[in-house]
Amino acid sequence: MAGVKAMDHTLFDEFKIKGIWWNPNNPEKKEAGFLFFSEMNIELELIGSLTERYLNSGLQEYEILHGVSDKGENFTLMHCYVKKFEFSAPGFQTETFSIHSFIVGDCFDSLEEIHFHSISFQPTYLTEWIGRHVFLESKMKSDDENSSFNGETVSINQVDNFSYYIDSLQAKITETQLTKISSDPSKKVLWTNKSGIEIVPDKKMNLLWFEKNMYLFNDLLNLFIGHATYFESIILFGDEQQIKGSNYKIRKEHMYFFKQDKSKLKDNFHWSDVILSFKDVDKDLHQIINLWFKNHQSLEVVYDLHFGDFYKNVYIDVSFLNAIQVLEIYHRKNFEGKIYDKIEYRRLKNQLREVIENKFPEDFVKIVESKVNYGNEFSLAMRVKEIIFNFREETRAKLLGNEEQINVFIRQLVDTRNYLTHHDSDAKKYLLREPIQKYYAIQRLKSISTLILFLEVGLEEELMITKIMGSRQYSDKLITAKEILNYK
């Protein structure tokens, strides 16, 4: 049976590659086998073995393996673990590797060697979010008055794709369009268009740099859309190569494949599902992207916690604690968070040490000192309150209610967080015991985090709260949250 080319596939496909595979540190030993790719699993099954199993025991790991397919494609397989090793007599050895990711287009000898000029990737929903009218339809009619002939034509609309130099990234980010046509002249003609993103740094960068910033851009798209987004295809561009018989040069293309759990992928996504559309931010997009990458230096953990929940199915208590932690970490990064002036608190701390050192046992003194070291830090209640009351009064009222209702909500968060952390329900009047209460508290916390991240990239608070309150993600949930959580 004829094999397939990996370069003809996307990260949404399942395919099998026939090839010869080897360890670059032992290129003389090559084995035949199959590389299997699916969204949840990448495996290499060999008829033979690359591992001297009888000389080693335990988990065998290879940073890189090489391969060439029956179609002549070169492969670099990365982070390869021996999953299964079998030997039977009579019979032959077989070996199965679990593969983290792979690159099609070259055999790189080490991870440190893998550098590229640029990257182009297609996130899900980007086309809908941008909402450009790429195709134009028009009707045509015969000039002959006696003819009944008429028809339709479709043409490609020339659009101005955005392209910005991002100072904080030292790279250019450009919108791309990929238009394809497939046809059966007797039945149909199908034109499709996919929007993508290209990132071109000032100098060649390694794979980790491209991967990190690809995900960062995707997180910004997650913020706008309010849903988990995934990668349909990823192309990495290498050095320029001369086209034979011409004066033109093109960059060598490599495709990057890795596992994605697409369980949160929406089947019927529509542009109206987004919180903030491209048209809403078009004029400010350059500034937004620049601030997004710049803020990552200080808000990396906030990004990871907030967007990580988009992709994971976790227990409601874990989701609640994560949502609380987003606000707690954000406050530590962006607010002073000290009860006393630092110099004054140091003076008070020294006075306390002088008093207790000569009157109490050493072990007790150590316990007190460890607590005093953090005694000038804001409590969780103080942190959440400062974040919320930093919003406009109208914003607070839309999200949560009046001042009394906000204070009750903060008490609910603190009592529930403390109970989930210490499992002590004593004197916790505002403890949220029911899953439905925690669910709507989480929705409130997520809406607050979403608003914060919008404000961090320079967007207007009045517009952002209007967009959040009008979105499919939050509108009904925030109304119901008031009904369930706003009690005395």
Tab-separated table of C-alpha atoms in Angstrom:
chain	number	residue	atom	x	y	z
A	1	MET	CA	0.000	0.000	0.000
A	2	ALA	CA	1.360	3.432	-0.916
A	3	GLY	CA	2.398	5.666	1.942
A	4	VAL	CA	1.333	9.246	2.633
A	5	LYS	CA	3.184	12.543	2.975
A	6	ALA	CA	3.080	14.208	6.390
A	7	MET	CA	3.392	17.648	4.721
A	8	ASP	CA	-0.048	17.084	3.160
A	9	HIS	CA	-1.687	16.847	6.602
A	10	THR	CA	-2.659	19.121	9.488
A	11	LEU	CA	-2.628	18.711	13.250
A	12	PHE	CA	-6.308	17.765	13.003
A	13	ASP	CA	-5.620	14.682	10.863
A	14	GLU	CA	-4.718	11.105	11.690
A	15	PHE	CA	-2.069	9.504	9.498
A	16	LYS	CA	0.619	6.806	9.337
A	17	ILE	CA	4.106	7.205	7.875
A	18	LYS	CA	6.194	4.297	6.554
A	19	GLY	CA	9.892	4.830	6.969
A	20	ILE	CA	13.361	3.951	8.132
A	21	TRP	CA	14.348	5.239	11.589
A	22	TRP	CA	17.600	5.600	13.521
A	23	ASN	CA	19.416	7.189	16.442
A	24	PRO	CA	21.693	10.004	15.163
A	25	ASN	CA	24.366	8.814	17.623
A	26	ASN	CA	24.338	5.391	15.938
A	27	PRO	CA	23.394	6.050	12.282
A	28	GLU	CA	24.569	2.633	11.102
A	29	LYS	CA	21.735	0.887	12.958
A	30	LYS	CA	18.493	1.611	11.076
A	31	GLU	CA	15.114	-0.056	11.551
A	32	ALA	CA	11.917	-0.069	9.500
A	33	GLY	CA	8.659	0.963	11.100
A	34	PHE	CA	5.616	3.204	11.204
A	35	LEU	CA	5.071	6.645	12.713
A	36	PHE	CA	1.448	7.060	13.873
A	37	PHE	CA	-0.004	10.526	14.472
A	38	SER	CA	-3.318	11.499	16.072
A	39	GLU	CA	-4.446	14.397	18.241
A	40	MET	CA	-3.914	12.402	21.451
A	41	ASN	CA	-1.036	10.104	20.572
A	42	ILE	CA	2.234	9.977	18.599
A	43	GLU	CA	3.924	6.588	18.426
A	44	LEU	CA	6.782	5.042	16.496
A	45	GLU	CA	6.508	1.266	16.026
A	46	LEU	CA	9.692	-0.446	14.847
A	47	ILE	CA	10.208	-3.906	13.388
A	48	GLY	CA	13.443	-4.312	15.282
A	49	SER	CA	14.991	-2.197	18.029
A	50	LEU	CA	17.229	0.841	18.443
A	51	THR	CA	17.829	0.005	22.103
A	52	GLU	CA	20.216	-2.611	23.454
A	53	ARG	CA	17.580	-3.694	25.918
A	54	TYR	CA	19.500	-6.605	27.365
A	55	LEU	CA	22.285	-4.192	28.431
A	56	ASN	CA	19.993	-1.606	30.036
A	57	SER	CA	17.005	-1.572	32.299
A	58	GLY	CA	14.426	1.056	33.154
A	59	LEU	CA	12.974	3.802	30.970
A	60	GLN	CA	14.938	4.496	27.797
A	61	GLU	CA	14.819	8.061	26.523
A	62	TYR	CA	16.180	9.668	23.376
A	63	GLU	CA	16.300	13.436	22.913
A	64	ILE	CA	16.095	13.001	19.149
A	65	LEU	CA	15.525	10.220	16.611
A	66	HIS	CA	15.804	10.565	12.839
A	67	GLY	CA	13.769	9.089	10.010
A	68	VAL	CA	13.110	9.163	6.302
A	69	SER	CA	9.756	8.115	4.846
A	70	ASP	CA	9.006	6.132	1.709
A	71	LYS	CA	7.983	9.504	0.187
A	72	GLY	CA	11.426	10.972	0.833
A	73	GLU	CA	10.437	13.241	3.733
A	74	ASN	CA	12.997	13.723	6.526
A	75	PHE	CA	11.859	13.574	10.151
A	76	THR	CA	13.218	14.772	13.486
A	77	LEU	CA	11.370	13.057	16.351
A	78	MET	CA	11.781	14.803	19.728
A	79	HIS	CA	11.640	13.517	23.301
A	80	CYS	CA	11.223	9.835	22.499
A	81	TYR	CA	10.521	7.290	25.245
A	82	VAL	CA	10.540	3.528	24.872
A	83	LYS	CA	6.972	2.544	25.629
A	84	LYS	CA	7.126	-1.177	24.839
A	85	PHE	CA	9.851	-3.661	23.960
A	86	GLU	CA	9.080	-7.238	22.891
A	87	PHE	CA	11.206	-10.179	21.896
A	88	SER	CA	10.077	-13.700	21.105
A	89	ALA	CA	11.828	-16.801	19.815
A	90	PRO	CA	11.037	-17.833	17.221
A	91	GLY	CA	10.196	-14.329	16.052
A	92	PHE	CA	11.892	-10.933	16.112
A	93	GLN	CA	12.245	-7.826	18.275
A	94	THR	CA	9.764	-4.978	18.156
A	95	GLU	CA	9.985	-1.639	19.911
A	96	THR	CA	7.404	1.130	20.418
A	97	PHE	CA	8.284	4.725	21.268
A	98	SER	CA	6.048	7.443	22.663
A	99	ILE	CA	6.914	10.679	20.802
A	100	HIS	CA	6.335	14.164	22.207
A	101	SER	CA	6.544	16.032	18.869
A	102	PHE	CA	8.248	15.961	15.488
A	103	ILE	CA	9.424	18.177	12.648
A	104	VAL	CA	9.043	17.219	8.998
A	105	GLY	CA	11.607	18.588	6.538
A	106	ASP	CA	15.030	18.003	8.092
A	107	CYS	CA	17.049	15.724	10.351
A	108	PHE	CA	18.412	17.921	13.148
A	109	ASP	CA	21.182	16.401	15.267
A	110	SER	CA	20.268	18.161	18.538
A	111	LEU	CA	17.577	20.388	20.056
A	112	GLU	CA	20.107	23.216	20.348
A	113	GLU	CA	20.645	23.103	16.573
A	114	ILE	CA	16.989	23.709	15.702
A	115	HIS	CA	16.694	27.382	14.674
A	116	PHE	CA	14.326	28.991	12.186
A	117	HIS	CA	13.786	32.257	10.356
A	118	SER	CA	10.021	32.536	10.970
A	119	ILE	CA	6.802	30.704	11.729
A	120	SER	CA	3.333	30.647	10.183
A	121	PHE	CA	0.394	29.050	12.014
A	122	GLN	CA	-3.366	28.810	11.707
A	123	PRO	CA	-5.331	28.995	14.970
A	124	THR	CA	-8.920	27.810	15.054
A	125	TYR	CA	-11.565	30.561	14.940
A	126	LEU	CA	-9.090	33.204	13.732
A	127	THR	CA	-10.852	33.417	10.354
A	128	GLU	CA	-14.236	33.936	12.044
A	129	TRP	CA	-12.800	36.402	14.557
A	130	ILE	CA	-11.246	38.598	11.858
A	131	GLY	CA	-14.367	38.261	9.699
A	132	ARG	CA	-12.912	39.527	6.441
A	133	HIS	CA	-14.978	39.228	3.243
A	134	VAL	CA	-12.360	37.491	1.124
A	135	PHE	CA	-14.721	36.358	-1.649
A	136	LEU	CA	-16.963	38.644	-3.692
A	137	GLU	CA	-19.972	37.354	-5.625
A	138	SER	CA	-21.511	38.968	-8.667
A	139	LYS	CA	-24.210	38.011	-11.142
A	140	MET	CA	-23.701	38.046	-14.899
A	141	LYS	CA	-26.256	38.092	-17.693
A	142	SER	CA	-26.057	37.358	-21.416
A	143	ASP	CA	-25.946	40.369	-23.787
A	144	ASP	CA	-28.342	38.581	-26.087
A	145	GLU	CA	-31.885	39.673	-25.184
A	146	ASN	CA	-33.262	36.395	-26.537
A	147	SER	CA	-30.957	34.319	-24.329
A	148	SER	CA	-31.978	33.055	-20.948
A	149	PHE	CA	-28.353	32.538	-19.907
A	150	ASN	CA	-27.285	33.982	-16.578
A	151	GLY	CA	-24.852	32.945	-13.885
A	152	GLU	CA	-22.659	33.972	-10.993
A	153	THR	CA	-18.982	34.723	-10.620
A	154	VAL	CA	-16.793	34.697	-7.529
A	155	SER	CA	-13.651	36.793	-7.213
A	156	ILE	CA	-11.071	37.240	-4.466
A	157	ASN	CA	-11.340	40.533	-2.606
A	158	GLN	CA	-7.990	42.224	-2.065
A	159	VAL	CA	-7.841	43.033	1.659
A	160	ASP	CA	-5.252	44.870	3.732
A	161	ASN	CA	-3.911	42.309	6.176
A	162	PHE	CA	-2.518	43.774	9.367
A	163	SER	CA	1.250	43.775	9.861
A	164	TYR	CA	2.952	45.229	12.951
A	165	TYR	CA	6.459	45.390	14.301
A	166	ILE	CA	6.244	44.400	17.978
A	167	ASP	CA	8.972	46.148	19.963
A	168	SER	CA	8.532	43.997	23.074
A	169	LEU	CA	9.033	40.870	20.930
A	170	GLN	CA	11.580	42.277	18.471
A	171	ALA	CA	9.614	40.644	15.702
A	172	LYS	CA	7.029	41.406	13.043
A	173	ILE	CA	3.560	39.848	13.354
A	174	THR	CA	1.547	39.668	10.143
A	175	GLU	CA	-1.900	38.380	9.224
A	176	THR	CA	-1.855	35.835	6.395
A	177	GLN	CA	-4.483	34.322	4.118
A	178	LEU	CA	-4.425	30.829	2.589
A	179	THR	CA	-6.961	30.381	-0.207
A	180	LYS	CA	-7.566	26.975	-1.776
A	181	ILE	CA	-9.790	25.750	-4.587
A	182	SER	CA	-11.046	22.235	-5.146
A	183	SER	CA	-13.478	21.337	-7.892
A	184	ASP	CA	-15.405	18.740	-9.788
A	185	PRO	CA	-16.506	20.699	-12.886
A	186	SER	CA	-19.652	18.614	-13.341
A	187	LYS	CA	-20.771	19.069	-9.710
A	188	LYS	CA	-19.199	21.855	-7.693
A	189	VAL	CA	-16.351	24.276	-7.145
A	190	LEU	CA	-15.266	24.865	-3.557
A	191	TRP	CA	-13.130	27.832	-2.509
A	192	THR	CA	-11.927	28.027	1.085
A	193	ASN	CA	-9.947	30.649	2.956
A	194	LYS	CA	-8.079	30.358	6.246
A	195	SER	CA	-6.556	33.235	8.169
A	196	GLY	CA	-3.190	32.701	9.808
A	197	ILE	CA	-0.421	34.482	11.687
A	198	GLU	CA	3.215	34.863	10.716
A	199	ILE	CA	5.930	35.819	13.225
A	200	VAL	CA	9.303	36.959	11.877
A	201	PRO	CA	11.913	37.830	14.558
A	202	ASP	CA	14.855	40.136	13.900
A	203	LYS	CA	17.190	37.138	13.915
A	204	LYS	CA	16.921	33.364	13.705
A	205	MET	CA	15.503	31.886	16.922
A	206	ASN	CA	15.234	28.395	18.352
A	207	LEU	CA	12.134	26.217	18.340
A	208	LEU	CA	11.303	26.981	21.992
A	209	TRP	CA	11.151	30.718	21.237
A	210	PHE	CA	8.713	30.194	18.364
A	211	GLU	CA	6.602	27.753	20.361
A	212	LYS	CA	6.391	30.058	23.376
A	213	ASN	CA	5.329	33.107	21.350
A	214	MET	CA	2.940	31.110	19.179
A	215	TYR	CA	1.130	30.060	22.362
A	216	LEU	CA	1.240	33.612	23.716
A	217	PHE	CA	-0.491	34.950	20.619
A	218	ASN	CA	-3.030	32.154	20.915
A	219	ASP	CA	-3.734	33.183	24.517
A	220	LEU	CA	-4.508	36.708	23.320
A	221	LEU	CA	-6.919	35.185	20.818
A	222	ASN	CA	-8.433	33.147	23.683
A	223	LEU	CA	-8.990	36.394	25.580
A	224	PHE	CA	-10.793	38.017	22.657
A	225	ILE	CA	-12.868	34.955	21.843
A	226	GLY	CA	-13.497	33.536	25.320
A	227	HIS	CA	-12.940	29.931	24.209
A	228	ALA	CA	-10.033	27.525	23.886
A	229	THR	CA	-8.301	27.805	20.509
A	230	TYR	CA	-6.096	25.208	18.845
A	231	PHE	CA	-3.510	24.993	16.067
A	232	GLU	CA	-4.581	23.553	12.720
A	233	SER	CA	-1.198	23.765	11.016
A	234	ILE	CA	2.272	25.101	11.821
A	235	ILE	CA	4.990	25.832	9.263
A	236	LEU	CA	8.538	26.762	10.305
A	237	PHE	CA	10.702	28.496	7.709
A	238	GLY	CA	14.437	27.870	7.448
A	239	ASP	CA	17.192	29.241	5.233
A	240	GLU	CA	16.639	30.531	1.718
A	241	GLN	CA	17.207	28.124	-1.142
A	242	GLN	CA	17.804	28.908	-4.809
A	243	ILE	CA	15.140	27.595	-7.190
A	244	LYS	CA	16.860	25.643	-9.922
A	245	GLY	CA	16.851	27.391	-13.271
A	246	SER	CA	15.733	30.768	-11.889
A	247	ASN	CA	16.915	33.802	-9.949
A	248	TYR	CA	14.307	33.291	-7.234
A	249	LYS	CA	14.869	32.052	-3.700
A	250	ILE	CA	12.388	30.483	-1.330
A	251	ARG	CA	12.690	29.526	2.314
A	252	LYS	CA	12.734	25.862	3.187
A	253	GLU	CA	9.504	24.767	4.872
A	254	HIS	CA	9.194	22.460	7.856
A	255	MET	CA	5.962	21.311	9.455
A	256	TYR	CA	5.659	20.918	13.210
A	257	PHE	CA	3.389	18.290	14.774
A	258	PHE	CA	2.494	17.684	18.417
A	259	LYS	CA	-0.387	16.309	20.466
A	260	GLN	CA	-3.472	18.407	21.207
A	261	ASP	CA	-6.425	17.388	23.321
A	262	LYS	CA	-9.187	19.108	21.347
A	263	SER	CA	-11.979	18.128	23.736
A	264	LYS	CA	-12.947	21.809	24.181
A	265	LEU	CA	-13.173	22.489	20.434
A	266	LYS	CA	-16.533	24.019	19.483
A	267	ASP	CA	-18.230	22.265	16.563
A	268	ASN	CA	-20.427	25.168	15.530
A	269	PHE	CA	-18.425	28.282	16.219
A	270	HIS	CA	-19.894	31.594	15.035
A	271	TRP	CA	-18.450	35.096	15.029
A	272	SER	CA	-21.127	36.131	17.543
A	273	ASP	CA	-19.543	33.745	20.092
A	274	VAL	CA	-16.628	36.132	20.637
A	275	ILE	CA	-16.347	38.587	23.522
A	276	LEU	CA	-14.388	41.176	21.561
A	277	SER	CA	-14.287	41.150	17.751
A	278	PHE	CA	-11.488	42.208	15.420
A	279	LYS	CA	-13.536	45.258	14.407
A	280	ASP	CA	-13.676	46.317	18.077
A	281	VAL	CA	-9.871	46.402	18.383
A	282	ASP	CA	-8.673	46.953	14.797
A	283	LYS	CA	-7.409	50.494	15.404
A	284	ASP	CA	-5.622	49.603	18.632
A	285	LEU	CA	-4.403	46.105	17.743
A	286	HIS	CA	-0.757	47.129	17.342
A	287	GLN	CA	-0.647	48.570	20.863
A	288	ILE	CA	-2.633	45.637	22.281
A	289	ILE	CA	-0.278	42.994	20.852
A	290	ASN	CA	2.799	44.911	21.980
A	291	LEU	CA	1.497	45.268	25.555
A	292	TRP	CA	0.383	41.627	25.613
A	293	PHE	CA	3.883	40.342	24.936
A	294	LYS	CA	5.476	42.972	27.171
A	295	ASN	CA	3.192	42.139	30.127
A	296	HIS	CA	4.016	38.455	29.855
A	297	GLN	CA	7.316	39.171	31.580
A	298	SER	CA	5.483	40.007	34.823
A	299	LEU	CA	2.145	38.223	34.363
A	300	GLU	CA	3.286	34.833	33.054
A	301	VAL	CA	1.711	32.889	35.945
A	302	VAL	CA	-1.532	34.875	35.631
A	303	TYR	CA	-1.700	34.023	31.921
A	304	ASP	CA	-0.966	30.345	32.586
A	305	LEU	CA	-3.597	29.964	35.319
A	306	HIS	CA	-6.313	31.944	33.566
A	307	PHE	CA	-6.004	30.287	30.161
A	308	GLY	CA	-5.069	26.863	31.482
A	309	ASP	CA	-8.625	26.497	32.748
A	310	PHE	CA	-9.865	26.943	29.160
A	311	TYR	CA	-8.395	23.570	28.201
A	312	LYS	CA	-8.643	21.395	31.289
A	313	ASN	CA	-11.513	19.481	32.841
A	314	VAL	CA	-10.781	19.856	36.550
A	315	TYR	CA	-12.746	19.371	39.756
A	316	ILE	CA	-14.792	22.404	40.703
A	317	ASP	CA	-12.810	22.956	43.918
A	318	VAL	CA	-9.546	23.051	41.947
A	319	SER	CA	-11.071	25.460	39.438
A	320	PHE	CA	-12.249	27.683	42.318
A	321	LEU	CA	-8.784	27.762	43.909
A	322	ASN	CA	-7.131	28.494	40.542
A	323	ALA	CA	-9.505	31.380	39.869
A	324	ILE	CA	-8.768	32.846	43.313
A	325	GLN	CA	-5.041	32.443	42.766
A	326	VAL	CA	-5.188	34.401	39.507
A	327	LEU	CA	-6.399	37.488	41.402
A	328	GLU	CA	-4.012	36.934	44.306
A	329	ILE	CA	-0.950	36.704	42.036
A	330	TYR	CA	-2.122	39.609	39.901
A	331	HIS	CA	-2.431	41.788	43.005
A	332	ARG	CA	1.071	40.855	44.187
A	333	LYS	CA	2.465	41.913	40.811
A	334	ASN	CA	0.531	45.163	40.382
A	335	PHE	CA	-0.264	46.596	43.823
A	336	GLU	CA	1.888	47.559	46.784
A	337	GLY	CA	0.068	45.123	49.080
A	338	LYS	CA	1.724	46.333	52.324
A	339	ILE	CA	-0.190	47.281	55.480
A	340	TYR	CA	2.581	49.434	56.986
A	341	ASP	CA	5.386	51.438	55.469
A	342	LYS	CA	8.309	49.030	54.955
A	343	ILE	CA	10.739	50.995	57.151
A	344	GLU	CA	8.156	51.377	59.913
A	345	TYR	CA	7.291	47.689	59.816
A	346	ARG	CA	10.968	46.719	60.047
A	347	ARG	CA	11.255	48.887	63.172
A	348	LEU	CA	8.175	47.237	64.730
A	349	LYS	CA	9.481	43.786	63.865
A	350	ASN	CA	12.821	44.486	65.584
A	351	GLN	CA	11.039	45.744	68.689
A	352	LEU	CA	8.929	42.587	68.847
A	353	ARG	CA	12.017	40.394	68.495
A	354	GLU	CA	13.688	42.155	71.427
A	355	VAL	CA	10.619	41.555	73.606
A	356	ILE	CA	10.118	37.855	72.882
A	357	GLU	CA	13.714	36.644	72.585
A	358	ASN	CA	14.402	36.824	76.347
A	359	LYS	CA	10.969	35.744	77.566
A	360	PHE	CA	9.928	32.750	75.424
A	361	PRO	CA	11.471	29.430	74.353
A	362	GLU	CA	13.556	29.410	71.164
A	363	ASP	CA	11.093	27.211	69.256
A	364	PHE	CA	8.244	29.607	70.046
A	365	VAL	CA	10.362	32.589	68.986
A	366	LYS	CA	11.032	30.938	65.606
A	367	ILE	CA	7.313	30.325	65.051
A	368	VAL	CA	6.446	33.944	65.820
A	369	GLU	CA	9.257	35.279	63.645
A	370	SER	CA	8.154	33.152	60.669
A	371	LYS	CA	4.651	34.593	60.951
A	372	VAL	CA	5.899	38.144	61.453
A	373	ASN	CA	7.956	37.917	58.253
A	374	TYR	CA	4.654	37.854	56.331
A	375	GLY	CA	2.701	40.012	58.772
A	376	ASN	CA	2.926	43.103	56.576
A	377	GLU	CA	1.337	41.355	53.589
A	378	PHE	CA	-2.255	42.022	52.556
A	379	SER	CA	-4.711	39.250	53.322
A	380	LEU	CA	-6.676	37.611	50.517
A	381	ALA	CA	-9.737	39.709	51.414
A	382	MET	CA	-7.712	42.924	51.218
A	383	ARG	CA	-6.206	41.929	47.871
A	384	VAL	CA	-9.526	41.032	46.233
A	385	LYS	CA	-11.191	44.146	47.650
A	386	GLU	CA	-8.484	46.443	46.292
A	387	ILE	CA	-8.770	44.879	42.829
A	388	ILE	CA	-12.561	45.167	42.744
A	389	PHE	CA	-12.730	48.705	44.141
A	390	ASN	CA	-10.133	49.796	41.621
A	391	PHE	CA	-12.915	49.403	39.017
A	392	ARG	CA	-15.450	52.126	38.329
A	393	GLU	CA	-18.606	52.091	40.473
A	394	GLU	CA	-20.755	51.270	37.437
A	395	THR	CA	-18.499	48.319	36.618
A	396	ARG	CA	-18.715	46.952	40.156
A	397	ALA	CA	-22.498	47.238	40.128
A	398	LYS	CA	-22.811	45.342	36.829
A	399	LEU	CA	-20.439	42.573	37.830
A	400	LEU	CA	-21.322	42.079	41.495
A	401	GLY	CA	-23.860	44.513	42.964
A	402	ASN	CA	-23.662	47.175	45.653
A	403	GLU	CA	-20.893	47.626	48.214
A	404	GLU	CA	-22.555	45.424	50.825
A	405	GLN	CA	-23.055	42.615	48.294
A	406	ILE	CA	-19.425	42.939	47.186
A	407	ASN	CA	-18.213	42.591	50.786
A	408	VAL	CA	-20.354	39.474	51.209
A	409	PHE	CA	-18.854	37.994	48.035
A	410	ILE	CA	-15.316	38.661	49.263
A	411	ARG	CA	-16.175	36.955	52.552
A	412	GLN	CA	-17.556	33.990	50.588
A	413	LEU	CA	-14.300	33.720	48.666
A	414	VAL	CA	-12.131	33.885	51.771
A	415	ASP	CA	-14.182	31.424	53.841
A	416	THR	CA	-14.412	28.943	50.983
A	417	ARG	CA	-10.713	29.242	50.062
A	418	ASN	CA	-9.696	28.739	53.694
A	419	TYR	CA	-11.961	25.728	54.055
A	420	LEU	CA	-10.680	24.098	50.854
A	421	THR	CA	-7.111	24.728	52.003
A	422	HIS	CA	-7.415	23.776	55.699
A	423	HIS	CA	-10.722	21.807	55.801
A	424	ASP	CA	-11.849	23.702	58.885
A	425	SER	CA	-15.429	24.958	58.628
A	426	ASP	CA	-15.577	26.486	62.128
A	427	ALA	CA	-16.996	30.031	62.221
A	428	LYS	CA	-17.228	30.217	58.446
A	429	LYS	CA	-20.578	31.922	58.048
A	430	TYR	CA	-20.166	32.587	54.336
A	431	LEU	CA	-18.769	29.221	53.259
A	432	LEU	CA	-19.991	28.167	49.788
A	433	ARG	CA	-20.921	24.536	50.297
A	434	GLU	CA	-22.943	23.720	47.178
A	435	PRO	CA	-21.238	23.071	43.805
A	436	ILE	CA	-23.658	25.449	42.081
A	437	GLN	CA	-22.560	28.274	44.413
A	438	LYS	CA	-18.903	27.597	43.648
A	439	TYR	CA	-19.641	27.403	39.914
A	440	TYR	CA	-21.160	30.893	39.807
A	441	ALA	CA	-18.430	32.272	42.065
A	442	ILE	CA	-15.902	30.929	39.524
A	443	GLN	CA	-17.757	32.666	36.679
A	444	ARG	CA	-17.559	35.943	38.570
A	445	LEU	CA	-13.852	35.471	39.219
A	446	LYS	CA	-13.204	34.615	35.565
A	447	SER	CA	-15.105	37.701	34.400
A	448	ILE	CA	-13.005	39.857	36.757
A	449	SER	CA	-9.779	38.279	35.445
A	450	THR	CA	-10.942	38.779	31.851
A	451	LEU	CA	-11.660	42.445	32.521
A	452	ILE	CA	-8.270	42.887	34.205
A	453	LEU	CA	-6.419	41.404	31.225
A	454	PHE	CA	-8.351	43.622	28.813
A	455	LEU	CA	-7.405	46.686	30.862
A	456	GLU	CA	-3.760	45.574	30.977
A	457	VAL	CA	-3.522	45.974	27.178
A	458	GLY	CA	-4.938	49.484	27.279
A	459	LEU	CA	-8.607	48.889	26.470
A	460	GLU	CA	-11.357	51.110	27.894
A	461	GLU	CA	-13.078	49.805	31.024
A	462	GLU	CA	-16.533	51.106	30.038
A	463	LEU	CA	-16.425	49.338	26.670
A	464	MET	CA	-14.945	46.143	28.109
A	465	ILE	CA	-17.567	45.690	30.831
A	466	THR	CA	-20.254	46.268	28.209
A	467	LYS	CA	-18.704	43.576	26.007
A	468	ILE	CA	-18.338	41.119	28.882
A	469	MET	CA	-21.882	41.654	30.134
A	470	GLY	CA	-23.210	41.245	26.587
A	471	SER	CA	-21.220	38.129	25.741
A	472	ARG	CA	-22.621	34.617	25.493
A	473	GLN	CA	-19.953	33.428	27.925
A	474	TYR	CA	-20.933	35.688	30.816
A	475	SER	CA	-24.223	37.548	30.326
A	476	ASP	CA	-26.625	34.944	31.758
A	477	LYS	CA	-24.085	33.563	34.232
A	478	LEU	CA	-23.401	36.913	35.880
A	479	ILE	CA	-27.127	37.605	36.235
A	480	THR	CA	-27.703	34.183	37.807
A	481	ALA	CA	-24.678	34.700	40.074
A	482	LYS	CA	-26.402	37.695	41.636
A	483	GLU	CA	-29.481	35.611	42.346
A	484	ILE	CA	-27.472	32.825	43.992
A	485	LEU	CA	-24.641	34.669	45.742
A	486	ASN	CA	-26.013	38.098	46.727
A	487	TYR	CA	-27.407	37.396	50.211
A	488	LYS	CA	-26.705	38.903	53.611
